[in-house]
PDB file of C-alpha atoms and ligand atoms in Angstrom:
ATOM      1  CA  MET X   1       3.899  19.308  -6.707  1.00 42.00           C
ATOM      2  CA  ARG X   2       0.803  17.463  -5.630  1.00 52.00           C
ATOM      3  CA  LYS X   3       0.796  13.789  -6.453  1.00 55.00           C
ATOM      4  CA  SER X   4      -2.111  12.610  -8.508  1.00 70.00           C
ATOM      5  CA  TYR X   5      -4.284   9.682  -7.572  1.00 86.00           C
ATOM      6  CA  GLU X   6      -6.092   7.073  -9.583  1.00 91.00           C
ATOM      7  CA  LEU X   7      -9.847   7.431  -9.978  1.00 96.00           C
ATOM      8  CA  LYS X   8     -11.837   4.214 -10.004  1.00 97.00           C
ATOM      9  CA  THR X   9     -14.637   3.373 -12.412  1.00 97.00           C
ATOM     10  CA  PRO X  10     -18.001   2.089 -11.131  1.00 97.00           C
ATOM     11  CA  ASP X  11     -16.982  -1.433 -12.194  1.00 97.00           C
ATOM     12  CA  GLN X  12     -13.765  -1.151 -10.222  1.00 98.00           C
ATOM     13  CA  ILE X  13     -15.620   0.166  -7.180  1.00 98.00           C
ATOM     14  CA  LEU X  14     -17.894  -2.873  -7.348  1.00 98.00           C
ATOM     15  CA  LYS X  15     -14.782  -5.081  -7.227  1.00 98.00           C
ATOM     16  CA  MET X  16     -13.477  -3.105  -4.274  1.00 98.00           C
ATOM     17  CA  ARG X  17     -16.814  -3.720  -2.583  1.00 98.00           C
ATOM     18  CA  VAL X  18     -16.143  -7.466  -2.792  1.00 98.00           C
ATOM     19  CA  ALA X  19     -12.752  -6.963  -1.124  1.00 98.00           C
ATOM     20  CA  GLY X  20     -14.352  -4.650   1.408  1.00 98.00           C
ATOM     21  CA  LEU X  21     -17.012  -7.158   2.382  1.00 98.00           C
ATOM     22  CA  LEU X  22     -14.435  -9.927   2.790  1.00 98.00           C
ATOM     23  CA  THR X  23     -12.433  -7.583   5.004  1.00 98.00           C
ATOM     24  CA  ALA X  24     -15.590  -6.911   7.047  1.00 98.00           C
ATOM     25  CA  LYS X  25     -16.218 -10.653   7.332  1.00 98.00           C
ATOM     26  CA  ALA X  26     -12.677 -11.250   8.584  1.00 98.00           C
ATOM     27  CA  LEU X  27     -13.035  -8.511  11.193  1.00 98.00           C
ATOM     28  CA  ALA X  28     -16.417  -9.897  12.294  1.00 98.00           C
ATOM     29  CA  SER X  29     -14.853 -13.342  12.771  1.00 98.00           C
ATOM     30  CA  VAL X  30     -12.118 -11.818  14.916  1.00 98.00           C
ATOM     31  CA  ARG X  31     -14.583  -9.729  16.911  1.00 98.00           C
ATOM     32  CA  ALA X  32     -16.613 -12.841  17.720  1.00 98.00           C
ATOM     33  CA  ALA X  33     -13.470 -14.560  19.032  1.00 98.00           C
ATOM     34  CA  ILE X  34     -12.272 -11.757  21.308  1.00 98.00           C
ATOM     35  CA  ARG X  35     -12.528 -12.897  24.927  1.00 98.00           C
ATOM     36  CA  PRO X  36     -10.218 -13.244  27.914  1.00 98.00           C
ATOM     37  CA  GLY X  37      -7.607 -15.935  27.305  1.00 98.00           C
ATOM     38  CA  VAL X  38      -7.343 -15.679  23.534  1.00 98.00           C
ATOM     39  CA  THR X  39      -3.961 -14.693  22.083  1.00 98.00           C
ATOM     40  CA  THR X  40      -3.566 -12.082  19.388  1.00 98.00           C
ATOM     41  CA  LEU X  41      -1.861 -14.746  17.246  1.00 98.00           C
ATOM     42  CA  GLU X  42      -5.007 -16.874  17.452  1.00 98.00           C
ATOM     43  CA  LEU X  43      -7.025 -13.869  16.281  1.00 98.00           C
ATOM     44  CA  ASP X  44      -4.600 -13.475  13.391  1.00 98.00           C
ATOM     45  CA  GLN X  45      -5.150 -17.083  12.337  1.00 98.00           C
ATOM     46  CA  ILE X  46      -8.928 -16.666  12.469  1.00 98.00           C
ATOM     47  CA  ALA X  47      -8.721 -13.651  10.173  1.00 98.00           C
ATOM     48  CA  GLU X  48      -6.424 -15.442   7.726  1.00 98.00           C
ATOM     49  CA  LYS X  49      -8.735 -18.452   7.586  1.00 98.00           C
ATOM     50  CA  THR X  50     -11.727 -16.206   6.857  1.00 98.00           C
ATOM     51  CA  ILE X  51      -9.944 -14.294   4.100  1.00 98.00           C
ATOM     52  CA  ARG X  52      -8.448 -17.342   2.387  1.00 98.00           C
ATOM     53  CA  GLY X  53     -11.759 -19.211   2.770  1.00 98.00           C
ATOM     54  CA  GLY X  54     -13.423 -16.343   0.913  1.00 98.00           C
ATOM     55  CA  GLY X  55     -10.975 -16.582  -1.966  1.00 98.00           C
ATOM     56  CA  GLY X  56      -8.882 -13.603  -0.899  1.00 98.00           C
ATOM     57  CA  VAL X  57      -5.328 -12.865   0.140  1.00 98.00           C
ATOM     58  CA  PRO X  58      -4.448 -11.154   3.423  1.00 98.00           C
ATOM     59  CA  ASN X  59      -2.999  -7.952   1.989  1.00 97.00           C
ATOM     60  CA  PHE X  60      -1.030  -7.139   5.148  1.00 97.00           C
ATOM     61  CA  GLN X  61       1.162 -10.100   4.168  1.00 97.00           C
ATOM     62  CA  LEU X  62       1.970  -8.216   0.976  1.00 94.00           C
ATOM     63  CA  VAL X  63       3.478  -5.337   2.960  1.00 93.00           C
ATOM     64  CA  PRO X  64       7.284  -5.754   2.851  1.00 93.00           C
ATOM     65  CA  GLY X  65       8.570  -7.155   6.139  1.00 94.00           C
ATOM     66  CA  TYR X  66       5.141  -8.025   7.542  1.00 95.00           C
ATOM     67  CA  SER X  67       3.992 -11.649   7.680  1.00 96.00           C
ATOM     68  CA  HIS X  68       0.680 -11.496   9.535  1.00 98.00           C
ATOM     69  CA  THR X  69      -2.956 -10.974   8.530  1.00 98.00           C
ATOM     70  CA  VAL X  70      -3.929  -8.417  11.168  1.00 98.00           C
ATOM     71  CA  CYS X  71      -2.349  -5.823  13.363  1.00 98.00           C
ATOM     72  CA  ALA X  72      -3.452  -6.340  16.964  1.00 98.00           C
ATOM     73  CA  SER X  73      -2.665  -3.358  19.172  1.00 98.00           C
ATOM     74  CA  VAL X  74      -3.358  -3.627  22.890  1.00 98.00           C
ATOM     75  CA  ASN X  75      -3.869  -0.787  25.387  1.00 98.00           C
ATOM     76  CA  SER X  76      -1.012   1.735  24.989  1.00 98.00           C
ATOM     77  CA  THR X  77      -0.097   0.281  21.575  1.00 98.00           C
ATOM     78  CA  VAL X  78      -2.232   2.289  19.154  1.00 98.00           C
ATOM     79  CA  VAL X  79      -1.488   0.713  15.772  1.00 98.00           C
ATOM     80  CA  HIS X  80       0.770  -1.823  14.005  1.00 98.00           C
ATOM     81  CA  GLY X  81       0.899  -4.287  16.923  1.00 98.00           C
ATOM     82  CA  ILE X  82       2.302  -7.629  15.750  1.00 98.00           C
ATOM     83  CA  PRO X  83       0.146 -10.637  16.669  1.00 98.00           C
ATOM     84  CA  SER X  84       1.893 -12.744  19.299  1.00 98.00           C
ATOM     85  CA  LYS X  85       1.407 -15.120  22.198  1.00 97.00           C
ATOM     86  CA  LEU X  86       0.140 -12.157  24.213  1.00 96.00           C
ATOM     87  CA  VAL X  87      -2.972 -13.328  26.064  1.00 98.00           C
ATOM     88  CA  LEU X  88      -5.865 -10.873  26.142  1.00 98.00           C
ATOM     89  CA  GLU X  89      -7.342 -10.113  29.542  1.00 98.00           C
ATOM     90  CA  ALA X  90     -10.794  -8.845  30.461  1.00 98.00           C
ATOM     91  CA  GLY X  91     -10.789  -5.063  30.219  1.00 98.00           C
ATOM     92  CA  ASP X  92      -7.931  -4.801  27.706  1.00 98.00           C
ATOM     93  CA  LEU X  93      -8.526  -2.382  24.846  1.00 98.00           C
ATOM     94  CA  VAL X  94      -7.598  -4.128  21.609  1.00 98.00           C
ATOM     95  CA  SER X  95      -7.538  -2.641  18.111  1.00 98.00           C
ATOM     96  CA  ILE X  96      -7.667  -5.006  15.137  1.00 98.00           C
ATOM     97  CA  ASP X  97      -6.661  -3.756  11.683  1.00 98.00           C
ATOM     98  CA  CYS X  98      -7.077  -6.043   8.684  1.00 98.00           C
ATOM     99  CA  GLY X  99      -7.369  -6.085   4.914  1.00 98.00           C
ATOM    100  CA  ALA X 100      -8.261  -8.486   2.132  1.00 98.00           C
ATOM    101  CA  GLU X 101      -7.229  -8.416  -1.497  1.00 98.00           C
ATOM    102  CA  ILE X 102      -9.437 -10.203  -3.963  1.00 98.00           C
ATOM    103  CA  ASP X 103      -9.266 -10.147  -7.744  1.00 97.00           C
ATOM    104  CA  GLY X 104      -6.495  -7.541  -7.454  1.00 97.00           C
ATOM    105  CA  TRP X 105      -8.533  -5.043  -5.403  1.00 98.00           C
ATOM    106  CA  ASN X 106      -8.149  -4.151  -1.735  1.00 98.00           C
ATOM    107  CA  GLY X 107     -10.087  -3.493   1.435  1.00 98.00           C
ATOM    108  CA  ASP X 108      -8.714  -2.044   4.682  1.00 98.00           C
ATOM    109  CA  SER X 109     -10.635  -1.608   7.930  1.00 98.00           C
ATOM    110  CA  ALA X 110     -10.116  -1.560  11.696  1.00 98.00           C
ATOM    111  CA  PHE X 111     -12.049  -1.514  14.947  1.00 98.00           C
ATOM    112  CA  SER X 112     -11.286  -1.249  18.647  1.00 98.00           C
ATOM    113  CA  MET X 113     -13.070  -3.020  21.467  1.00 98.00           C
ATOM    114  CA  VAL X 114     -12.765  -3.652  25.169  1.00 98.00           C
ATOM    115  CA  VAL X 115     -12.271  -7.343  25.949  1.00 98.00           C
ATOM    116  CA  PRO X 116     -15.472  -8.348  27.769  1.00 98.00           C
ATOM    117  CA  GLY X 117     -15.638  -9.536  31.367  1.00 97.00           C
ATOM    118  CA  ALA X 118     -14.451  -6.537  33.373  1.00 97.00           C
ATOM    119  CA  SER X 119     -16.051  -3.376  34.708  1.00 96.00           C
ATOM    120  CA  GLY X 120     -15.056  -0.241  36.548  1.00 97.00           C
ATOM    121  CA  GLU X 121     -13.686   3.196  35.787  1.00 97.00           C
ATOM    122  CA  ARG X 122     -10.780   2.040  33.621  1.00 97.00           C
ATOM    123  CA  VAL X 123     -13.031  -0.092  31.431  1.00 98.00           C
ATOM    124  CA  LEU X 124     -15.495   2.795  31.103  1.00 98.00           C
ATOM    125  CA  LYS X 125     -12.711   5.156  30.007  1.00 98.00           C
ATOM    126  CA  ARG X 126     -11.447   2.669  27.437  1.00 98.00           C
ATOM    127  CA  GLN X 127     -14.938   2.187  26.008  1.00 98.00           C
ATOM    128  CA  GLN X 128     -15.350   5.963  25.789  1.00 98.00           C
ATOM    129  CA  LEU X 129     -12.028   6.266  23.972  1.00 98.00           C
ATOM    130  CA  SER X 130     -13.079   3.640  21.437  1.00 98.00           C
ATOM    131  CA  ASP X 131     -16.489   5.297  21.012  1.00 98.00           C
ATOM    132  CA  VAL X 132     -14.936   8.721  20.417  1.00 98.00           C
ATOM    133  CA  CYS X 133     -12.559   7.251  17.840  1.00 98.00           C
ATOM    134  CA  GLU X 134     -15.408   5.466  16.077  1.00 98.00           C
ATOM    135  CA  GLY X 135     -17.519   8.623  16.157  1.00 98.00           C
ATOM    136  CA  SER X 136     -14.681  10.633  14.661  1.00 98.00           C
ATOM    137  CA  LEU X 137     -14.353   8.085  11.856  1.00 98.00           C
ATOM    138  CA  TRP X 138     -18.032   8.509  10.971  1.00 98.00           C
ATOM    139  CA  ALA X 139     -17.733  12.290  11.239  1.00 98.00           C
ATOM    140  CA  GLY X 140     -14.868  12.103   8.742  1.00 98.00           C
ATOM    141  CA  ILE X 141     -16.779   9.800   6.395  1.00 98.00           C
ATOM    142  CA  ALA X 142     -19.838  12.071   6.611  1.00 98.00           C
ATOM    143  CA  ALA X 143     -17.661  15.070   5.754  1.00 98.00           C
ATOM    144  CA  LEU X 144     -16.383  13.272   2.660  1.00 98.00           C
ATOM    145  CA  ALA X 145     -19.969  13.063   1.382  1.00 97.00           C
ATOM    146  CA  THR X 146     -20.167  16.838   0.943  1.00 96.00           C
ATOM    147  CA  ALA X 147     -16.486  17.839   0.818  1.00 98.00           C
ATOM    148  CA  LYS X 148     -15.081  19.776  -2.111  1.00 98.00           C
ATOM    149  CA  LYS X 149     -11.494  19.048  -1.038  1.00 98.00           C
ATOM    150  CA  LEU X 150     -10.234  15.937   0.718  1.00 98.00           C
ATOM    151  CA  ASN X 151      -8.667  17.611   3.720  1.00 98.00           C
ATOM    152  CA  GLU X 152     -12.118  18.653   4.949  1.00 98.00           C
ATOM    153  CA  VAL X 153     -12.210  15.090   6.287  1.00 98.00           C
ATOM    154  CA  GLY X 154      -9.408  15.797   8.765  1.00 98.00           C
ATOM    155  CA  VAL X 155     -11.118  18.978   9.939  1.00 98.00           C
ATOM    156  CA  ALA X 156     -14.262  16.988  10.722  1.00 98.00           C
ATOM    157  CA  VAL X 157     -12.326  14.238  12.507  1.00 98.00           C
ATOM    158  CA  GLN X 158     -10.392  16.720  14.617  1.00 98.00           C
ATOM    159  CA  ASP X 159     -13.428  18.854  15.459  1.00 98.00           C
ATOM    160  CA  TYR X 160     -15.363  15.774  16.537  1.00 98.00           C
ATOM    161  CA  VAL X 161     -12.562  14.523  18.787  1.00 98.00           C
ATOM    162  CA  LEU X 162     -12.012  17.931  20.387  1.00 96.00           C
ATOM    163  CA  THR X 163     -15.691  18.288  21.287  1.00 97.00           C
ATOM    164  CA  GLN X 164     -15.519  14.983  23.187  1.00 97.00           C
ATOM    165  CA  GLY X 165     -12.678  15.789  25.537  1.00 93.00           C
ATOM    166  CA  PRO X 166      -8.922  16.115  25.872  1.00 94.00           C
ATOM    167  CA  TYR X 167      -7.851  13.328  23.532  1.00 98.00           C
ATOM    168  CA  GLY X 168      -4.681  13.103  21.453  1.00 98.00           C
ATOM    169  CA  ILE X 169      -4.762  12.565  17.678  1.00 98.00           C
ATOM    170  CA  LEU X 170      -1.765  10.788  16.169  1.00 98.00           C
ATOM    171  CA  GLU X 171      -0.131  12.939  13.509  1.00 96.00           C
ATOM    172  CA  GLN X 172       2.654  10.744  12.155  1.00 95.00           C
ATOM    173  CA  TYR X 173       0.171   8.165  10.861  1.00 97.00           C
ATOM    174  CA  VAL X 174      -2.684   8.954   8.484  1.00 98.00           C
ATOM    175  CA  GLY X 175      -5.215   7.407   6.131  1.00 98.00           C
ATOM    176  CA  HIS X 176      -4.619   6.839   2.425  1.00 98.00           C
ATOM    177  CA  GLY X 177      -5.993   6.155  -0.991  1.00 98.00           C
ATOM    178  CA  ILE X 178      -6.838   2.514  -1.697  1.00 98.00           C
ATOM    179  CA  GLY X 179      -7.392   0.426  -4.808  1.00 97.00           C
ATOM    180  CA  ARG X 180      -5.102  -1.988  -6.612  1.00 97.00           C
ATOM    181  CA  SER X 181      -2.733  -1.431  -3.689  1.00 96.00           C
ATOM    182  CA  MET X 182      -3.781  -1.174  -0.087  1.00 96.00           C
ATOM    183  CA  HIS X 183      -1.780   2.029   0.306  1.00 95.00           C
ATOM    184  CA  GLU X 184      -2.071   4.624  -2.451  1.00 95.00           C
ATOM    185  CA  ASP X 185      -2.101   8.386  -2.764  1.00 95.00           C
ATOM    186  CA  PRO X 186      -3.530  10.650  -1.527  1.00 96.00           C
ATOM    187  CA  PRO X 187      -2.867  10.850   2.227  1.00 97.00           C
ATOM    188  CA  VAL X 188      -5.972  11.381   4.382  1.00 98.00           C
ATOM    189  CA  PHE X 189      -5.189  13.464   7.454  1.00 98.00           C
ATOM    190  CA  ASN X 190      -7.037  13.203  10.754  1.00 98.00           C
ATOM    191  CA  TYR X 191      -6.453  16.851  11.603  1.00 98.00           C
ATOM    192  CA  ARG X 192      -6.259  20.293  10.025  1.00 97.00           C
ATOM    193  CA  VAL X 193      -3.481  20.907   7.554  1.00 97.00           C
ATOM    194  CA  ARG X 194      -2.633  24.052   5.634  1.00 95.00           C
ATOM    195  CA  ASP X 195      -3.307  22.515   2.223  1.00 95.00           C
ATOM    196  CA  ALA X 196      -6.921  21.917   1.175  1.00 96.00           C
ATOM    197  CA  GLY X 197      -5.910  18.642  -0.466  1.00 95.00           C
ATOM    198  CA  PRO X 198      -7.021  17.115  -3.746  1.00 95.00           C
ATOM    199  CA  LYS X 199     -10.467  17.571  -5.213  1.00 96.00           C
ATOM    200  CA  VAL X 200     -13.125  15.147  -4.015  1.00 97.00           C
ATOM    201  CA  GLN X 201     -14.652  13.623  -7.135  1.00 97.00           C
ATOM    202  CA  SER X 202     -16.313  10.532  -8.437  1.00 97.00           C
ATOM    203  CA  GLY X 203     -13.898   7.593  -8.355  1.00 97.00           C
ATOM    204  CA  LEU X 204     -11.935   8.698  -5.292  1.00 98.00           C
ATOM    205  CA  CYS X 205     -11.446   5.749  -2.919  1.00 98.00           C
ATOM    206  CA  VAL X 206      -9.852   6.325   0.466  1.00 98.00           C
ATOM    207  CA  ALA X 207      -9.242   4.606   3.774  1.00 98.00           C
ATOM    208  CA  ILE X 208     -10.119   6.972   6.618  1.00 98.00           C
ATOM    209  CA  GLU X 209      -8.545   5.905   9.913  1.00 98.00           C
ATOM    210  CA  PRO X 210      -8.405   8.108  13.000  1.00 98.00           C
ATOM    211  CA  MET X 211      -5.938   6.993  15.681  1.00 98.00           C
ATOM    212  CA  ILE X 212      -6.524   8.664  19.024  1.00 98.00           C
ATOM    213  CA  THR X 213      -5.234   8.413  22.565  1.00 98.00           C
ATOM    214  CA  ALA X 214      -6.506   9.139  26.044  1.00 98.00           C
ATOM    215  CA  GLY X 215      -3.382  11.248  26.588  1.00 97.00           C
ATOM    216  CA  ASP X 216      -1.186  13.220  24.233  1.00 94.00           C
ATOM    217  CA  GLN X 217      -0.350  12.311  20.648  1.00 96.00           C
ATOM    218  CA  ASN X 218       3.317  11.419  21.098  1.00 97.00           C
ATOM    219  CA  THR X 219       4.283   7.874  20.186  1.00 98.00           C
ATOM    220  CA  PHE X 220       7.359   5.707  19.721  1.00 98.00           C
ATOM    221  CA  VAL X 221       8.022   2.525  17.737  1.00 98.00           C
ATOM    222  CA  LEU X 222       8.443  -0.611  19.844  1.00 97.00           C
ATOM    223  CA  ASP X 223      11.591  -2.764  19.717  1.00 97.00           C
ATOM    224  CA  ASP X 224       9.841  -5.104  17.262  1.00 96.00           C
ATOM    225  CA  ASP X 225      10.081  -2.228  14.726  1.00 96.00           C
ATOM    226  CA  TRP X 226       6.311  -2.243  14.119  1.00 97.00           C
ATOM    227  CA  GLY X 227       4.140  -1.494  17.131  1.00 98.00           C
ATOM    228  CA  VAL X 228       3.374   2.187  17.713  1.00 98.00           C
ATOM    229  CA  ALA X 229       2.849   2.956  21.408  1.00 98.00           C
ATOM    230  CA  THR X 230       2.073   6.099  23.344  1.00 98.00           C
ATOM    231  CA  THR X 231       4.994   7.783  25.075  1.00 98.00           C
ATOM    232  CA  ASP X 232       2.853   8.661  28.098  1.00 98.00           C
ATOM    233  CA  ASN X 233       1.510   5.072  28.308  1.00 98.00           C
ATOM    234  CA  SER X 234      -2.060   6.266  27.722  1.00 98.00           C
ATOM    235  CA  ASP X 235      -4.489   3.981  25.890  1.00 98.00           C
ATOM    236  CA  GLY X 236      -4.984   4.210  22.141  1.00 98.00           C
ATOM    237  CA  ALA X 237      -7.864   3.415  19.783  1.00 98.00           C
ATOM    238  CA  HIS X 238      -8.068   2.960  16.010  1.00 98.00           C
ATOM    239  CA  TRP X 239     -11.074   2.741  13.696  1.00 98.00           C
ATOM    240  CA  GLU X 240     -10.980   2.564   9.903  1.00 98.00           C
ATOM    241  CA  HIS X 241     -13.176   2.142   6.851  1.00 98.00           C
ATOM    242  CA  SER X 242     -12.530   2.133   3.109  1.00 98.00           C
ATOM    243  CA  VAL X 243     -14.912   4.513   1.338  1.00 98.00           C
ATOM    244  CA  ALA X 244     -15.740   5.178  -2.319  1.00 98.00           C
ATOM    245  CA  VAL X 245     -16.996   8.431  -3.824  1.00 98.00           C
ATOM    246  CA  HIS X 246     -19.098   7.936  -6.947  1.00 97.00           C
ATOM    247  CA  ASP X 247     -21.567   9.904  -9.032  1.00 95.00           C
ATOM    248  CA  GLY X 248     -24.463   9.002  -6.735  1.00 96.00           C
ATOM    249  CA  GLY X 249     -22.767   9.708  -3.403  1.00 97.00           C
ATOM    250  CA  ILE X 250     -20.498   7.841  -1.013  1.00 98.00           C
ATOM    251  CA  TRP X 251     -20.450   4.153  -0.136  1.00 98.00           C
ATOM    252  CA  VAL X 252     -18.581   2.588   2.767  1.00 98.00           C
ATOM    253  CA  LEU X 253     -17.027  -0.453   1.122  1.00 98.00           C
ATOM    254  CA  THR X 254     -15.969  -2.210   4.337  1.00 98.00           C
ATOM    255  CA  ALA X 255     -19.316  -1.831   6.145  1.00 98.00           C
ATOM    256  CA  VAL X 256     -21.934  -4.499   5.497  1.00 98.00           C
ATOM    257  CA  ASP X 257     -24.683  -1.855   5.429  1.00 98.00           C
ATOM    258  CA  GLY X 258     -22.596   0.534   3.313  1.00 98.00           C
ATOM    259  CA  GLY X 259     -22.321   2.865   6.290  1.00 98.00           C
ATOM    260  CA  ALA X 260     -26.061   3.525   6.776  1.00 98.00           C
ATOM    261  CA  GLU X 261     -26.102   3.191  10.550  1.00 98.00           C
ATOM    262  CA  GLY X 262     -22.852   5.046  11.192  1.00 98.00           C
ATOM    263  CA  LEU X 263     -23.765   7.938   8.907  1.00 98.00           C
ATOM    264  CA  LYS X 264     -27.343   8.345  10.163  1.00 98.00           C
ATOM    265  CA  PRO X 265     -26.466  10.713  13.051  1.00 97.00           C
ATOM    266  CA  PHE X 266     -24.845  13.002  10.485  1.00 97.00           C
ATOM    267  CA  GLY X 267     -27.882  13.079   8.207  1.00 97.00           C
ATOM    268  CA  ILE X 268     -26.054  11.273   5.395  1.00 97.00           C
ATOM    269  CA  ALA X 269     -27.313   8.186   3.583  1.00 98.00           C
ATOM    270  CA  PRO X 270     -24.842   6.034   1.667  1.00 98.00           C
ATOM    271  CA  VAL X 271     -25.626   5.211  -1.950  1.00 97.00           C
ATOM    272  CA  SER X 272     -24.811   1.794  -3.386  1.00 95.00           C
ATOM    273  CA  LEU X 273     -23.695   1.141  -6.945  1.00 89.00           C
ATOM    274  CA  GLY X 274     -25.738  -1.363  -8.874  1.00 72.00           C
TER     275      GLY X 274
HETATM  276 MG1   MG O 301      -5.821  -0.607   8.160  1.00 79.69          MG
HETATM  277 MG1   MG O 302      -5.220   1.843   6.330  1.00 79.69          MG
END
C-alpha cells in the first residue's frame, strides 16, 4: 500500500519559504568560509550561529543520534560526514548539507564545492563531478514542474547524469517529502523505479537530492556510523533543494531566487506565492 503524504496549504508553503531562506543563508555563510585550513567543525559552528541568529533551530540536531548542524562530506565521503577537526585542503571536494527549522517548518539543502587554491586534472574532475550533480538536481526540479507522477523526477536526474559521462548514482539514499518534519513521505528517487510514484499536485513539498560519484554507486558506512563513503574510493558530490508545488507552479524554497537561474536552461520559470 502506498503511503500518503501531507499536502501543504499556501500559508504553510510561505512558512516553509522562511525556513528555506534561513537554510540558504546558513549554507551561504558556510560557503564563504570554505578555504584551505578551515576544519569541518568550524564550518558547522558557522552554520549553527547563522541559523540560531535567524531565530531557527538546526534541524539536523533533531535527528536522533546526531548532534551537529551540518553534514560535511569530503572527497570519497558522499553524504552524512560528521563535522570534525579534519582540516580542509586546497582541491578537496566538500559537500555541505544543512537544514533549519523555524516556526515548526523545515528547510533542507546541500551543495558541493572544490576548496579553492589548487589546480590540475584532479581539481578539474572534481569540479565537473559537482557540476554534473548540480545540473542533475536542476533537471530533476525542472521535471517536477511538469510531472504527473513524482518518480518522473528520478528519470530526469538519471538521464541527465548518464548524458554527462560514466558517473555512479547512489541508490540506497534518496530524497524525501519535507514539512513539519525534515524527513517525510514520499521518497524521491534519483533514478528510474518501476512504480510511477504518487501524483504531483498542489501542496506537494519535496527535497530533491542527487548523490553521485565519479566511480560506481557502491558505498559503505564509516566506523563513525554516519559517513557514507564510496567503496572504490572515488569522489562523491551531493546537491539538494527543497521545492514546493502549488497552484501557480513550482518554487524552490531553499534558493534565494526561487530557482530562476537554475531552471532557466530547462525553460522553466519558478512562481512565487504572495
Ligand atoms: Mg539534506
Ligand atoms: Mg534531505
